Tab-separated table of C-alpha atoms in Angstrom:
chain	number	residue	atom	x	y	z
A	23	UNK	CA	0.284	-0.211	-0.101
A	24	UNK	CA	1.351	3.657	-0.806
A	25	UNK	CA	2.767	5.915	1.892
A	26	UNK	CA	3.320	9.302	1.762
A	27	UNK	CA	6.811	7.895	3.273
A	28	UNK	CA	7.537	5.769	-0.183
A	29	UNK	CA	8.186	8.539	-1.824
A	30	UNK	CA	9.792	12.604	-2.392
A	31	UNK	CA	8.220	15.150	-1.816
A	32	UNK	CA	8.891	16.690	-5.112
A	33	UNK	CA	7.923	13.620	-6.574
A	34	UNK	CA	4.567	13.634	-4.855
A	35	UNK	CA	3.680	17.010	-5.876
A	36	UNK	CA	4.442	15.798	-9.681
A	37	UNK	CA	1.280	13.783	-9.021
A	38	UNK	CA	-2.221	13.965	-9.853
A	39	UNK	CA	-5.239	14.445	-7.555
A	40	UNK	CA	-6.607	10.819	-8.097
A	41	UNK	CA	-2.890	9.369	-8.163
A	42	UNK	CA	-2.088	11.621	-5.193
A	43	UNK	CA	-4.926	9.497	-3.556
A	44	UNK	CA	-3.408	6.342	-2.471
A	45	UNK	CA	-0.891	7.876	-0.544
A	46	UNK	CA	-3.752	10.108	1.706
A	47	UNK	CA	-5.682	7.060	2.844
A	48	UNK	CA	-5.653	4.805	5.966
A	49	UNK	CA	-3.629	1.867	6.352
A	50	UNK	CA	-5.874	-0.024	7.412
A	51	UNK	CA	-7.171	-0.437	3.402
A	52	UNK	CA	-10.916	-0.016	3.787
A	53	UNK	CA	-10.258	4.011	2.096
A	54	UNK	CA	-10.918	6.223	4.598
A	55	UNK	CA	-8.421	8.960	3.879
A	56	UNK	CA	-6.038	9.736	6.963
A	57	UNK	CA	-4.787	13.140	5.809
A	58	UNK	CA	-8.194	14.624	4.510
A	59	UNK	CA	-6.770	17.264	1.537
A	60	UNK	CA	-9.402	17.203	-1.911
A	61	UNK	CA	-12.939	16.299	-2.487
A	62	UNK	CA	-11.198	13.329	-5.322
A	63	UNK	CA	-10.696	11.570	-2.222
A	64	UNK	CA	-13.896	10.253	-2.080
A	65	UNK	CA	-15.976	8.039	-3.893
A	66	UNK	CA	-19.474	6.835	-4.136
A	67	UNK	CA	-18.710	4.255	-1.111
A	68	UNK	CA	-16.753	6.428	1.623
A	69	UNK	CA	-19.768	9.239	1.111
A	70	UNK	CA	-22.149	7.510	1.774
A	71	UNK	CA	-20.478	5.669	4.936
A	72	UNK	CA	-19.502	9.482	6.329
A	73	UNK	CA	-23.128	10.580	5.520
A	74	UNK	CA	-24.451	7.327	7.725
A	75	UNK	CA	-22.003	8.052	9.989
A	76	UNK	CA	-22.649	11.650	10.844
A	77	UNK	CA	-26.864	10.616	10.941
A	78	UNK	CA	-25.941	7.915	13.574
A	79	UNK	CA	-24.103	10.901	15.367
A	80	UNK	CA	-27.113	12.719	14.749
A	81	UNK	CA	-29.119	10.214	16.814
A	82	UNK	CA	-27.463	9.019	19.538
A	83	UNK	CA	-26.569	13.022	20.655
A	84	UNK	CA	-29.797	13.339	20.801
A	85	UNK	CA	-30.284	11.635	24.711
A	86	UNK	CA	-27.612	12.805	27.044
A	87	UNK	CA	-26.363	9.615	27.988
A	88	UNK	CA	-25.821	9.235	24.254
A	89	UNK	CA	-24.066	12.088	23.728
A	90	UNK	CA	-21.583	11.787	27.330
A	91	UNK	CA	-20.847	8.273	25.422
A	92	UNK	CA	-19.699	10.701	22.402
A	93	UNK	CA	-18.279	12.913	24.438
A	94	UNK	CA	-15.667	10.191	26.073
A	95	UNK	CA	-14.442	8.508	22.286
A	96	UNK	CA	-12.358	10.817	21.449
A	97	UNK	CA	-11.356	12.096	25.075
A	98	UNK	CA	-8.283	11.695	25.416
A	99	UNK	CA	-7.103	13.292	21.887
A	100	UNK	CA	-6.039	17.724	20.317
A	101	UNK	CA	-6.885	19.187	17.909
A	102	UNK	CA	-5.078	21.892	16.845
A	103	UNK	CA	-7.528	24.452	14.772
A	104	UNK	CA	-4.644	26.490	12.537
A	105	UNK	CA	-6.679	29.163	10.689
A	106	UNK	CA	-3.533	31.603	9.379
A	107	UNK	CA	-7.017	33.127	6.846
A	108	UNK	CA	-9.701	34.904	8.390
A	109	UNK	CA	-13.208	32.513	9.093
A	110	UNK	CA	-15.382	32.105	11.716
A	111	UNK	CA	-18.638	29.249	10.274
A	112	UNK	CA	-15.056	26.335	9.221
A	113	UNK	CA	-13.813	27.640	12.726
A	114	UNK	CA	-16.336	27.204	14.986
A	115	UNK	CA	-18.373	24.524	13.084
A	116	UNK	CA	-15.138	22.373	13.464
A	117	UNK	CA	-14.762	23.405	17.238
A	118	UNK	CA	-17.967	22.150	17.732
A	119	UNK	CA	-17.491	18.785	16.268
A	120	UNK	CA	-14.378	17.952	18.108
A	121	UNK	CA	-15.889	19.620	21.236
A	122	UNK	CA	-19.415	16.334	20.588
A	123	UNK	CA	-16.538	13.970	20.776
A	124	UNK	CA	-14.971	14.864	23.531
A	125	UNK	CA	-11.381	16.339	22.280
A	126	UNK	CA	-9.594	19.008	23.705
A	127	UNK	CA	-9.044	21.667	21.342
A	128	UNK	CA	-6.246	25.053	20.496
A	129	UNK	CA	-6.054	27.184	18.402
A	130	UNK	CA	-3.799	29.761	16.609
A	131	UNK	CA	-6.940	31.958	14.466
A	132	UNK	CA	-3.894	34.651	13.388
A	133	UNK	CA	-0.523	34.338	12.087
A	134	UNK	CA	0.668	37.050	13.681
A	135	UNK	CA	-0.392	35.716	16.633
A	136	UNK	CA	2.074	32.335	16.400
A	137	UNK	CA	5.765	32.761	15.175
A	138	UNK	CA	5.453	33.158	11.651
A	139	UNK	CA	5.472	36.427	12.203
A	140	UNK	CA	8.716	36.078	13.801
A	141	UNK	CA	10.454	34.144	10.961
A	142	UNK	CA	9.503	30.899	11.160
A	143	UNK	CA	8.665	28.443	8.709
A	144	UNK	CA	5.499	27.201	8.038
A	145	UNK	CA	7.865	23.757	8.585
A	146	UNK	CA	8.590	24.632	11.975
A	147	UNK	CA	5.217	25.593	13.396
A	148	UNK	CA	4.061	22.844	11.932
A	149	UNK	CA	5.956	20.205	13.822
A	150	UNK	CA	6.164	22.207	17.054
A	151	UNK	CA	1.644	22.092	17.020
A	152	UNK	CA	1.905	17.808	15.924
A	153	UNK	CA	4.283	17.779	19.352
A	154	UNK	CA	1.319	18.362	21.305
A	155	UNK	CA	-1.844	17.643	19.222
A	156	UNK	CA	-3.170	14.992	17.914
A	157	UNK	CA	-4.597	16.365	14.747
A	158	UNK	CA	-4.366	19.676	12.826
A	159	UNK	CA	-7.011	21.424	10.983
A	160	UNK	CA	-5.701	24.483	8.945
A	161	UNK	CA	-7.191	26.620	6.835
A	162	UNK	CA	-4.606	28.590	4.647
A	163	UNK	CA	-4.868	31.437	1.963
A	164	UNK	CA	-1.846	29.434	0.943
A	165	UNK	CA	-2.361	27.042	-2.281
A	166	UNK	CA	-0.880	23.650	-1.609
A	167	UNK	CA	-0.481	24.381	1.938
A	168	UNK	CA	-1.525	21.713	3.636
A	169	UNK	CA	-0.298	18.712	1.518
A	170	UNK	CA	3.139	19.813	1.717
A	171	UNK	CA	2.569	19.790	5.874
A	172	UNK	CA	1.078	16.485	5.238
A	173	UNK	CA	4.181	15.062	3.360
A	174	UNK	CA	6.110	17.112	5.662
A	175	UNK	CA	4.073	15.500	9.433
A	176	UNK	CA	3.992	11.637	7.726
A	177	UNK	CA	7.981	11.799	7.326
A	178	UNK	CA	8.750	13.097	10.905
A	179	UNK	CA	8.849	11.352	14.192
A	180	UNK	CA	4.954	11.896	14.980
A	181	UNK	CA	3.162	11.810	11.512
A	182	UNK	CA	-0.266	12.772	12.910
A	183	UNK	CA	-3.765	13.150	10.341
A	184	UNK	CA	-4.318	17.034	9.020
A	185	UNK	CA	-7.459	17.955	7.323
A	186	UNK	CA	-7.852	20.808	5.236
A	187	UNK	CA	-9.883	23.506	5.846
A	188	UNK	CA	-9.336	25.641	2.802
A	189	UNK	CA	-6.696	25.839	0.459
A	190	UNK	CA	-5.839	29.298	-1.825
A	191	UNK	CA	-8.442	28.721	-4.512
A	192	UNK	CA	-8.596	25.445	-4.969
A	193	UNK	CA	-10.412	23.232	-2.524
A	194	UNK	CA	-12.230	23.056	0.655
A	195	UNK	CA	-12.835	19.440	1.005
A	196	UNK	CA	-14.974	19.323	4.306
A	197	UNK	CA	-17.649	22.578	3.355
A	198	UNK	CA	-17.659	20.092	-0.224
A	199	UNK	CA	-19.114	17.470	2.642
A	200	UNK	CA	-21.044	19.138	4.081
A	201	UNK	CA	-23.025	19.968	1.281
A	202	UNK	CA	-23.590	17.158	-0.581
A	203	UNK	CA	-24.399	15.752	3.688
A	204	UNK	CA	-27.080	18.533	2.584
A	205	UNK	CA	-28.244	17.567	-0.806
A	206	UNK	CA	-29.048	14.010	0.213
A	207	UNK	CA	-30.637	14.415	3.063
A	208	UNK	CA	-32.314	16.934	0.830
A	209	UNK	CA	-33.992	14.423	-1.326
A	210	UNK	CA	-33.756	10.645	0.118
A	211	UNK	CA	-37.393	10.852	0.520
A	212	UNK	CA	-37.806	12.809	-2.810
A	213	UNK	CA	-36.273	9.520	-4.501
A	214	UNK	CA	-32.421	10.569	-4.269
A	215	UNK	CA	-29.931	12.673	-5.657
A	216	UNK	CA	-29.477	10.855	-8.951
A	217	UNK	CA	-30.969	12.653	-11.982
A	218	UNK	CA	-31.054	15.692	-10.233
A	219	UNK	CA	-29.913	18.732	-11.979
A	220	UNK	CA	-27.620	21.572	-9.936
A	221	UNK	CA	-26.986	24.991	-10.015
A	222	UNK	CA	-24.344	27.354	-9.012
A	223	UNK	CA	-24.133	30.853	-9.505
A	224	UNK	CA	-21.769	33.717	-8.078
A	225	UNK	CA	-18.196	33.460	-8.146
A	226	UNK	CA	-17.690	30.552	-9.547
A	227	UNK	CA	-13.665	30.927	-10.937
A	228	UNK	CA	-12.838	31.424	-7.500
A	229	UNK	CA	-15.211	29.895	-5.598
A	230	UNK	CA	-13.231	26.611	-3.984
A	231	UNK	CA	-16.459	25.602	-2.469
A	232	UNK	CA	-17.933	24.940	-6.352
A	233	UNK	CA	-14.547	23.160	-7.265
A	234	UNK	CA	-15.072	20.903	-4.432
A	235	UNK	CA	-18.430	20.354	-4.844
A	236	UNK	CA	-18.695	20.199	-8.454
A	237	UNK	CA	-16.218	17.075	-8.271
A	238	UNK	CA	-18.272	14.964	-5.220
A	239	UNK	CA	-21.020	15.019	-7.390
A	240	UNK	CA	-19.652	13.416	-10.852
A	241	UNK	CA	-19.890	10.001	-7.941
A	242	UNK	CA	-23.867	10.231	-8.762
A	243	UNK	CA	-25.429	9.362	-11.919
A	244	UNK	CA	-26.440	11.210	-14.462
A	245	UNK	CA	-26.571	14.855	-11.745
A	246	UNK	CA	-26.239	18.263	-14.870
A	247	UNK	CA	-24.789	20.787	-13.849
A	248	UNK	CA	-25.325	24.110	-14.609
A	249	UNK	CA	-22.567	27.384	-14.357
A	250	UNK	CA	-24.105	30.532	-14.121
A	251	UNK	CA	-22.085	33.623	-13.892
A	252	UNK	CA	-20.731	36.679	-15.136
A	253	UNK	CA	-18.238	35.837	-18.170
A	254	UNK	CA	-15.871	37.569	-15.717
A	255	UNK	CA	-16.217	34.931	-13.222
A	256	UNK	CA	-17.244	31.817	-15.032
A	257	UNK	CA	-15.676	28.270	-13.827
A	258	UNK	CA	-12.096	27.696	-14.966
A	259	UNK	CA	-11.672	25.389	-18.265
A	260	UNK	CA	-10.313	22.549	-16.050
A	261	UNK	CA	-13.559	22.096	-13.996
A	262	UNK	CA	-14.476	21.656	-17.316
A	263	UNK	CA	-12.130	19.216	-18.422
A	264	UNK	CA	-13.179	16.632	-15.125
A	265	UNK	CA	-16.263	16.923	-16.433
A	266	UNK	CA	-16.465	16.440	-19.845
A	267	UNK	CA	-12.998	13.634	-18.834
A	268	UNK	CA	-16.250	11.914	-16.696
A	269	UNK	CA	-18.638	11.972	-19.299
A	270	UNK	CA	-20.773	14.884	-16.798
A	271	UNK	CA	-23.586	17.039	-18.398
A	272	UNK	CA	-23.400	20.841	-17.832
A	273	UNK	CA	-23.654	23.490	-19.157
A	274	UNK	CA	-22.788	27.495	-19.427
A	275	UNK	CA	-24.709	29.890	-18.546
A	276	UNK	CA	-25.833	33.883	-17.654
A	277	UNK	CA	-29.633	33.523	-16.792
A	278	UNK	CA	-30.158	32.340	-13.694
A	279	UNK	CA	-34.287	32.309	-14.525
A	280	UNK	CA	-34.075	30.351	-16.890
A	281	UNK	CA	-31.710	28.101	-15.325
A	282	UNK	CA	-33.625	27.894	-11.850
A	283	UNK	CA	-36.968	27.204	-13.463
A	284	UNK	CA	-34.987	23.241	-13.835
A	285	UNK	CA	-32.780	23.140	-11.262
A	286	UNK	CA	-33.176	21.245	-8.260
A	287	UNK	CA	-31.099	22.565	-6.899
A	288	UNK	CA	-29.484	26.621	-6.808
A	289	UNK	CA	-26.193	26.605	-4.841
A	290	UNK	CA	-25.591	30.524	-4.192
A	291	UNK	CA	-22.307	32.273	-3.616
A	292	UNK	CA	-20.998	35.454	-2.835
A	293	UNK	CA	-18.161	37.199	-4.973
A	294	UNK	CA	-14.355	36.588	-3.512
A	295	UNK	CA	-13.056	40.289	-3.610
A	296	UNK	CA	-10.580	39.133	-1.634
A	297	UNK	CA	-8.679	37.642	-4.124
A	298	UNK	CA	-8.646	40.996	-6.229
A	299	UNK	CA	-5.481	43.043	-6.255
A	300	UNK	CA	-5.619	46.360	-5.589
A	301	UNK	CA	-7.288	47.765	-8.416
A	302	UNK	CA	-10.236	46.150	-6.480
A	303	UNK	CA	-11.401	44.411	-10.077
A	304	UNK	CA	-14.635	42.631	-9.251
A	305	UNK	CA	-16.867	46.034	-8.153
A	306	UNK	CA	-16.616	47.048	-11.855
A	307	UNK	CA	-18.232	43.028	-12.928
A	308	UNK	CA	-21.860	43.447	-12.963
A	309	UNK	CA	-23.956	41.435	-10.707
A	310	UNK	CA	-26.860	42.970	-10.716
A	311	UNK	CA	-28.390	39.595	-12.844
A	312	UNK	CA	-26.419	36.848	-10.345
A	313	UNK	CA	-29.583	37.551	-7.405
A	314	UNK	CA	-31.810	34.761	-6.080
A	315	UNK	CA	-34.589	37.296	-5.205
A	316	UNK	CA	-38.678	36.607	-4.827
A	317	UNK	CA	-38.764	36.451	-8.267
A	318	UNK	CA	-36.602	33.579	-8.803
A	319	UNK	CA	-38.031	31.598	-5.630
A	320	UNK	CA	-40.995	32.093	-7.573
A	321	UNK	CA	-39.100	29.677	-9.909
A	322	UNK	CA	-37.849	27.130	-8.765
A	323	UNK	CA	-39.513	24.113	-8.027
A	324	UNK	CA	-41.926	23.274	-5.152
A	325	UNK	CA	-38.823	20.152	-4.139
A	326	UNK	CA	-36.348	22.821	-5.320
A	327	UNK	CA	-33.540	24.439	-2.677
A	328	UNK	CA	-31.494	27.165	-2.307
A	329	UNK	CA	-27.925	26.766	-1.119
A	330	UNK	CA	-25.566	29.126	-0.684
A	331	UNK	CA	-22.369	28.136	1.943
A	332	UNK	CA	-21.983	31.806	3.568
A	333	UNK	CA	-21.557	34.317	4.752
A	334	UNK	CA	-23.484	36.220	2.861
A	335	UNK	CA	-24.031	39.316	1.280
A	336	UNK	CA	-27.117	40.238	-1.245
A	337	UNK	CA	-26.843	36.892	-3.280
A	338	UNK	CA	-30.033	35.990	-1.939
A	339	UNK	CA	-32.916	38.133	-0.597
A	340	UNK	CA	-33.484	37.818	2.776
A	341	UNK	CA	-37.426	36.817	1.319
A	342	UNK	CA	-36.214	33.711	0.918
A	343	UNK	CA	-34.529	33.237	4.448
A	344	UNK	CA	-37.919	31.201	5.980
A	345	UNK	CA	-39.157	29.518	2.791
A	346	UNK	CA	-38.688	26.068	3.736
A	347	UNK	CA	-36.632	25.653	0.489
A	348	UNK	CA	-33.950	27.867	1.942
A	349	UNK	CA	-31.541	25.052	3.219
A	350	UNK	CA	-28.486	27.046	4.285
A	351	UNK	CA	-29.263	27.244	7.725
A	352	UNK	CA	-29.311	23.513	7.822
A	353	UNK	CA	-26.680	23.856	6.123
A	354	UNK	CA	-24.095	25.042	8.516
A	355	UNK	CA	-25.568	23.203	10.854
A	356	UNK	CA	-24.956	19.883	8.615
A	357	UNK	CA	-21.780	20.781	8.667
A	358	UNK	CA	-20.815	19.917	12.284
A	359	UNK	CA	-22.675	16.744	11.577
A	360	UNK	CA	-20.216	15.598	8.483
A	361	UNK	CA	-17.547	16.732	9.806
A	362	UNK	CA	-17.948	14.738	13.636
A	363	UNK	CA	-17.880	12.287	11.194
A	364	UNK	CA	-15.170	12.882	9.663
A	365	UNK	CA	-13.123	13.189	12.418
A	366	UNK	CA	-14.225	10.601	14.187
A	367	UNK	CA	-13.010	8.130	11.606
A	368	UNK	CA	-9.719	9.050	10.947
A	369	UNK	CA	-9.479	8.246	14.449
A	370	UNK	CA	-10.855	4.517	13.156
A	371	UNK	CA	-14.058	5.388	15.173
A	372	UNK	CA	-16.516	4.807	12.220
A	373	UNK	CA	-17.735	0.455	13.692
A	374	UNK	CA	-17.727	1.101	17.152
A	375	UNK	CA	-20.048	4.206	16.753
A	376	UNK	CA	-21.913	2.652	14.006
A	377	UNK	CA	-22.379	-0.573	16.389
A	378	UNK	CA	-22.596	1.562	19.696
A	379	UNK	CA	-26.491	0.887	22.066
A	380	UNK	CA	-27.554	4.419	21.673
């Protein structure tokens, strides 16, 4: 079985994401990730296992006795939340997931408060954290950093798992997991996710949540994807190339109303202007046609849903908030459960939790 100790960083870095996947799995060969870095690590079988585990954790946690049991399963473990990129939802969701499982946590939420501000390398910072903790959950504006740190730790004297909570513009795998979990739960009593149409709207070029979810949806049968955006913010060629290779039907559009009328799910995103240069180019783009208002709501199917990774600006009108099809608040809560499931499975607890007596 492939391991990160079997390959140099320079050779690993050159591999495609699919080729990297075997190096990141748990040693027992059941396919579950050890390091969670990108969406390509999850096939349908693993997604369904994680969703089932999330459902089980959710059910067990309903009772005091069950909640106390969950708090005992990883009470001997510690997790470091290393967030050098601003976040509230993603940070708190992972924190709550750790608390459900009884994990003690520490955090750095600003690189200026760590020794990196003094010139310490990422490698030295991560090695330091690994001295005190059993898992590192990291979010960074730097593309590929989670991969590099995973290789570093796997080749250190104290290898511990890394969970990527967002890296640069490229991947946000745990957000994609909660998005798929929300889609599966939304349609589980309505014929399932297969055969659905999912519309992505907004800043699709720089939205890493879109990239990761688009890939995860390729694990399901006949899910059509429609990308609605201004041409300057349309989805990138590499995403479309993956869809072509996997034989997925997709469409490029600038008409949100038309797309909404055929959608089963509409996934709205905000403009990612934190990636702008000093000239503020995003403000020059006309985004007025790419907002979900009461008019779009009237076009959405009765059993359709609206999603958003949040934070929201004005791309979804507040008139939608109390409609039963608005799933973005439930989507946030789902993140806590699926992240708890991922963390539990990373530590090898899937079977014991699924088979416990609660």
